[in-house]
mmCIF file of C-alpha atoms in Angstrom:
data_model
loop_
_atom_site.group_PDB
_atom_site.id
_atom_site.type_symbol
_atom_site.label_atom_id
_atom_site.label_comp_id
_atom_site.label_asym_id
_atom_site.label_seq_id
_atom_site.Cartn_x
_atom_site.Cartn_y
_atom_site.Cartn_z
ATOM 1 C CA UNK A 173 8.062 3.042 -57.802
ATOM 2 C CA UNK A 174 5.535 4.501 -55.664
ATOM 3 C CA UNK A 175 4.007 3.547 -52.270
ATOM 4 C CA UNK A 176 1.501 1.700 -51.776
ATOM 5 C CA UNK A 177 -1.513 2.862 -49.464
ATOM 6 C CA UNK A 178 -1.118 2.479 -45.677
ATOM 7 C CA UNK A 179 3.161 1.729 -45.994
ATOM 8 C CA UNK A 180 4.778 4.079 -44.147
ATOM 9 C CA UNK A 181 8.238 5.438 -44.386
ATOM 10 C CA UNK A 182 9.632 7.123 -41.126
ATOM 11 C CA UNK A 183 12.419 9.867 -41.636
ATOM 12 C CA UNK A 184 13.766 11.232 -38.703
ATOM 13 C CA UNK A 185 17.354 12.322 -36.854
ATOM 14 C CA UNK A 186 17.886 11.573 -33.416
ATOM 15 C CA UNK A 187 18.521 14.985 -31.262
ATOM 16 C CA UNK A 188 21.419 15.349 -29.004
ATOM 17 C CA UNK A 189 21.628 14.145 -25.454
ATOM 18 C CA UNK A 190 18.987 14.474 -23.372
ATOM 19 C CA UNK A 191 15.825 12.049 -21.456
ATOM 20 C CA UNK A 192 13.857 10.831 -24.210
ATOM 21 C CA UNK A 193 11.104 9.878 -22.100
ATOM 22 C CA UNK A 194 10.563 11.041 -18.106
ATOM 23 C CA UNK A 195 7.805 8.847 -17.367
ATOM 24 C CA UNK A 196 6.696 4.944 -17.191
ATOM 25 C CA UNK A 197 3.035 4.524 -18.883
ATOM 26 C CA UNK A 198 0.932 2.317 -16.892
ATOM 27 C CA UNK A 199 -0.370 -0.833 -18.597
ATOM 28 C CA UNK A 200 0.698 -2.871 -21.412
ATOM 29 C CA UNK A 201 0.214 -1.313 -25.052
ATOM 30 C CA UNK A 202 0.768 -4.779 -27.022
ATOM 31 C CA UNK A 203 3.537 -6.783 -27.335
ATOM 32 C CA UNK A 204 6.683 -6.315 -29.312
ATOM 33 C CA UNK A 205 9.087 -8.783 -31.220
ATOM 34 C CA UNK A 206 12.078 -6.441 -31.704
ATOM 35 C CA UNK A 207 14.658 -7.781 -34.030
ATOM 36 C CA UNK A 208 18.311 -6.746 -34.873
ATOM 37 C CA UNK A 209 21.683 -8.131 -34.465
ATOM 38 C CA UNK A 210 22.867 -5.058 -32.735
ATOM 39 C CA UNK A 211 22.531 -5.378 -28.968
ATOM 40 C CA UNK A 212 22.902 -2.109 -28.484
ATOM 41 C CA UNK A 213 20.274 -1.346 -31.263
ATOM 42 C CA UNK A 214 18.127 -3.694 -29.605
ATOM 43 C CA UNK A 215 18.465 -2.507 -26.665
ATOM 44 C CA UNK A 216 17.833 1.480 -27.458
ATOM 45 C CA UNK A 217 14.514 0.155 -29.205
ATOM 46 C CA UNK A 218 13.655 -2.427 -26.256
ATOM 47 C CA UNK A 219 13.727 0.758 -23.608
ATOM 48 C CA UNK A 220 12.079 3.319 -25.570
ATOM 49 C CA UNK A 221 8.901 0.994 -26.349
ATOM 50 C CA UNK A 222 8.764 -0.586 -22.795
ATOM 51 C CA UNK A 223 8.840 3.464 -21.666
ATOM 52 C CA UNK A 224 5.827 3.241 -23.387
ATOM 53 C CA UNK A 225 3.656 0.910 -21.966
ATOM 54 C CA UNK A 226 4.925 -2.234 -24.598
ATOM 55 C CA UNK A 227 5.946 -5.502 -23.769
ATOM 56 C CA UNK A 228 8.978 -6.199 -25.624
ATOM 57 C CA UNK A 229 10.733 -9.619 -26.150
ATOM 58 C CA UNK A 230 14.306 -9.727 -28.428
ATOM 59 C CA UNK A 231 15.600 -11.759 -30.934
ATOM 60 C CA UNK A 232 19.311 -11.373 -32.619
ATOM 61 C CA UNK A 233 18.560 -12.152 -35.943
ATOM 62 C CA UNK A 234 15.683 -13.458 -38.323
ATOM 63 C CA UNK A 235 16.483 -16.991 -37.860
ATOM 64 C CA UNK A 236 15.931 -16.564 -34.099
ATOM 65 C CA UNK A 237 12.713 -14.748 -34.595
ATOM 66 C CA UNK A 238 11.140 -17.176 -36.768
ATOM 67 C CA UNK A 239 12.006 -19.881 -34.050
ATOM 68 C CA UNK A 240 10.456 -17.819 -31.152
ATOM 69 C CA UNK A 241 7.338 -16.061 -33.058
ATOM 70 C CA UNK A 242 4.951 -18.439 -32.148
ATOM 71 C CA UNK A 243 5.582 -18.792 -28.858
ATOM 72 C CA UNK A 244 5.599 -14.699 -28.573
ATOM 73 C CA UNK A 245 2.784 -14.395 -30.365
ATOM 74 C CA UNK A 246 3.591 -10.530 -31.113
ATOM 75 C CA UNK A 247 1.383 -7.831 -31.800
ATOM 76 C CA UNK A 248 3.926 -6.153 -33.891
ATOM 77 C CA UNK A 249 7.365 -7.240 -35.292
ATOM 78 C CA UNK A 250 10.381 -4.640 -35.873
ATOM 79 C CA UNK A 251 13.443 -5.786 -37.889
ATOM 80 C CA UNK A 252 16.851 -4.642 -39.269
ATOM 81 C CA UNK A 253 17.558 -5.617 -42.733
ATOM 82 C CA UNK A 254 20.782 -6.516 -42.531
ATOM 83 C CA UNK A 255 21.632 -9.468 -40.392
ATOM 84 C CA UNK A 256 23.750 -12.133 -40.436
ATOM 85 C CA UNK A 257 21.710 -15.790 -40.846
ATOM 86 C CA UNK A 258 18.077 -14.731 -42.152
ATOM 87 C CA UNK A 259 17.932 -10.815 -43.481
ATOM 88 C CA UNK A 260 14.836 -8.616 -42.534
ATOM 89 C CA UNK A 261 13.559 -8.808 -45.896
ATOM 90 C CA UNK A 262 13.363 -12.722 -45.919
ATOM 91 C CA UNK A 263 12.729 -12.742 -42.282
ATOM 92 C CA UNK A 264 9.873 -10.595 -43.334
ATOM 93 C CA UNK A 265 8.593 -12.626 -46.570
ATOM 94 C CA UNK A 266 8.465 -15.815 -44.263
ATOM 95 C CA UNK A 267 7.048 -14.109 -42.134
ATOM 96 C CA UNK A 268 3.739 -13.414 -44.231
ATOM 97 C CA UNK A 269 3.811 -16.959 -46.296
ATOM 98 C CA UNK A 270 3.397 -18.289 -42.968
ATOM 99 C CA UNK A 271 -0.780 -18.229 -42.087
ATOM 100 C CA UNK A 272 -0.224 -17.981 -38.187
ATOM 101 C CA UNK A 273 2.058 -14.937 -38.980
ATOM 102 C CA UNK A 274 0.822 -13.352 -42.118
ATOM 103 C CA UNK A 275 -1.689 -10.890 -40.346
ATOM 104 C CA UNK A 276 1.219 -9.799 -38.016
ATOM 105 C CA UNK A 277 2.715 -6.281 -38.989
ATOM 106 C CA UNK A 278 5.931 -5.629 -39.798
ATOM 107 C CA UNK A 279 8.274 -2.330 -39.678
ATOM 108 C CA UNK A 280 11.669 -2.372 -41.103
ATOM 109 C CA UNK A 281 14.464 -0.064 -38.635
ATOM 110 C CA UNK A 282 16.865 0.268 -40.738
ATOM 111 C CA UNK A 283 18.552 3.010 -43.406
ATOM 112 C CA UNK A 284 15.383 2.991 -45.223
ATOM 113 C CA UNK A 285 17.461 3.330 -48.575
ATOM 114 C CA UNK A 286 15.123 3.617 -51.847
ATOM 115 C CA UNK A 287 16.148 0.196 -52.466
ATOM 116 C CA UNK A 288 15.475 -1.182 -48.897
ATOM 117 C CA UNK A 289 11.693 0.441 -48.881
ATOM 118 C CA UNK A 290 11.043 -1.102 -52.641
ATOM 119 C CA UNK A 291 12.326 -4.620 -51.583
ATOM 120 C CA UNK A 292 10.210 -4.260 -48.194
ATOM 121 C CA UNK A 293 6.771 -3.275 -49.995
ATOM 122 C CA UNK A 294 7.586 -6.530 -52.261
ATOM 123 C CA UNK A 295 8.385 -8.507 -48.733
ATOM 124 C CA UNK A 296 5.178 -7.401 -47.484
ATOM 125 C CA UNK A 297 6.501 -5.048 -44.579
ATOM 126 C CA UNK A 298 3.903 -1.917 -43.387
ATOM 127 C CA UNK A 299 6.266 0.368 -42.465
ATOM 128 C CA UNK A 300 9.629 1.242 -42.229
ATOM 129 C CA UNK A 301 11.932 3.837 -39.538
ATOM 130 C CA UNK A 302 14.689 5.062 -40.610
ATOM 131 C CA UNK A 303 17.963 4.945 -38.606
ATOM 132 C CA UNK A 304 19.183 7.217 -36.396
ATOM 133 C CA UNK A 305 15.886 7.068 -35.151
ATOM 134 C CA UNK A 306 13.770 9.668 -32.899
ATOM 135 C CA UNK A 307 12.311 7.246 -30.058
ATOM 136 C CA UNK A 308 9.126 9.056 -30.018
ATOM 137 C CA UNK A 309 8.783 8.272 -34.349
ATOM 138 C CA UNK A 310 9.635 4.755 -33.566
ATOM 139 C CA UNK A 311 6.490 4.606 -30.914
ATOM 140 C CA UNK A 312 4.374 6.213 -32.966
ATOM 141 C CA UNK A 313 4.755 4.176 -35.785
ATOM 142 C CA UNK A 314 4.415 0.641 -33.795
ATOM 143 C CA UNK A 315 1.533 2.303 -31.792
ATOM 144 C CA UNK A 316 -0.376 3.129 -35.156
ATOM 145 C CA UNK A 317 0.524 -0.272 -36.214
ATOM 146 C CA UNK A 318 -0.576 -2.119 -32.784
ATOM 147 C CA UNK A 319 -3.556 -0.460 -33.047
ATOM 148 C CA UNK A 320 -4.492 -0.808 -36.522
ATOM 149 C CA UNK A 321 -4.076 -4.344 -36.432
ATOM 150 C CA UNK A 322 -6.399 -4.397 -33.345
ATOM 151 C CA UNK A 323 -9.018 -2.699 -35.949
ATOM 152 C CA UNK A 324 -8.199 -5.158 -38.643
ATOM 153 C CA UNK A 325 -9.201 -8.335 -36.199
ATOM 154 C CA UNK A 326 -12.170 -6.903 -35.096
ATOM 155 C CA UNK A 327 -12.049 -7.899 -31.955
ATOM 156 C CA UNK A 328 -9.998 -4.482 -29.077
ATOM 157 C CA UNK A 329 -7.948 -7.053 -26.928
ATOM 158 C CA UNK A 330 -7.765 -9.807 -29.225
ATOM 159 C CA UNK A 331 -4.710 -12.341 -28.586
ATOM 160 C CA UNK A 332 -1.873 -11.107 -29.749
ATOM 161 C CA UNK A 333 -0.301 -11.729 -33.072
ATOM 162 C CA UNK A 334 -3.637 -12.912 -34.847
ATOM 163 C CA UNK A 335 -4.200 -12.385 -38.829
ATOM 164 C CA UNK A 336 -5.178 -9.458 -40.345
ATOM 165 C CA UNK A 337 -9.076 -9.278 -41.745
#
């Protein structure tokens, strides 16, 4: 199956030891619903974007982030697939049935298996990161995806989390 245009599939190893990032960017970039049951996980993603500039706000699994979406009101959502309660891929199909959410983008950190990027696509996810993870891929990829749904509404600054044009 191939891929549609504009998904995105992330393949990268994390180096050894070492600072990932040395400096704080001023400002906020957008704002960040990161999901996985893995606190550590979590966590790891949670520094790396905040590094950045993001503002970043956790949830343990998909149940949890479809009970605080709307009151985050993210610009972009990462999840893991598997997770116990609600997995990523029906986190992420709920996710677009619902109108106030459906113009939200989504990236899947996780494996990234064949399987996992083919049930994604059908989910409706734009992109996907592949675990281990290089911190600077993962902030790429949300930064692209921040920013292209800032194109999408047509409107640099818009409140966060609004549909996709």
């Amino acid at each position: 199956m191939g891929r549609p245009e504009g998904v995105e599939v992330a393949k990268t190893r994390t180096r050894g030891p070492g600072p990932t990032y040395s400096r704080v960017v001023p400002g906020v970039s957008g704002r960040v619903l990161v999901v996985d049951d893995n606190k550590v996980i979590r966590q790891l993603i949670k520094v790396n974007l905040e590094l950045e500039g993001f503002e970043v706000v956790t949830a343990n699994d998909g149940a949890e982030c479809l009970d605080v979406v709307h009151d985050v009101c993210p610009d972009v959502i990462t999840l893991d697939v598997v997770m116990p309660r609600l997995d990523g891929f029906a986190t992420a199909a709920q996710l677009r049935a619902d109108p106030r959410t459906s113009g939200v983008p989504v990236a899947i950190v996780s494996a990234c298996t064949q399987y996992e990027v083919e049930t994604g696509i059908v989910a409706g996810v734009d992109a996907f990161v592949a675990k281990p993870f290089e911190p600077a891929e993962l902030v790429r990829v949300v930064r692209r995806l921040v920013e292209g749904n800032d194109r999408r509404d047509g409107r640099k600054g818009a409140p966060a989390g609004r549909g996709r044009g």
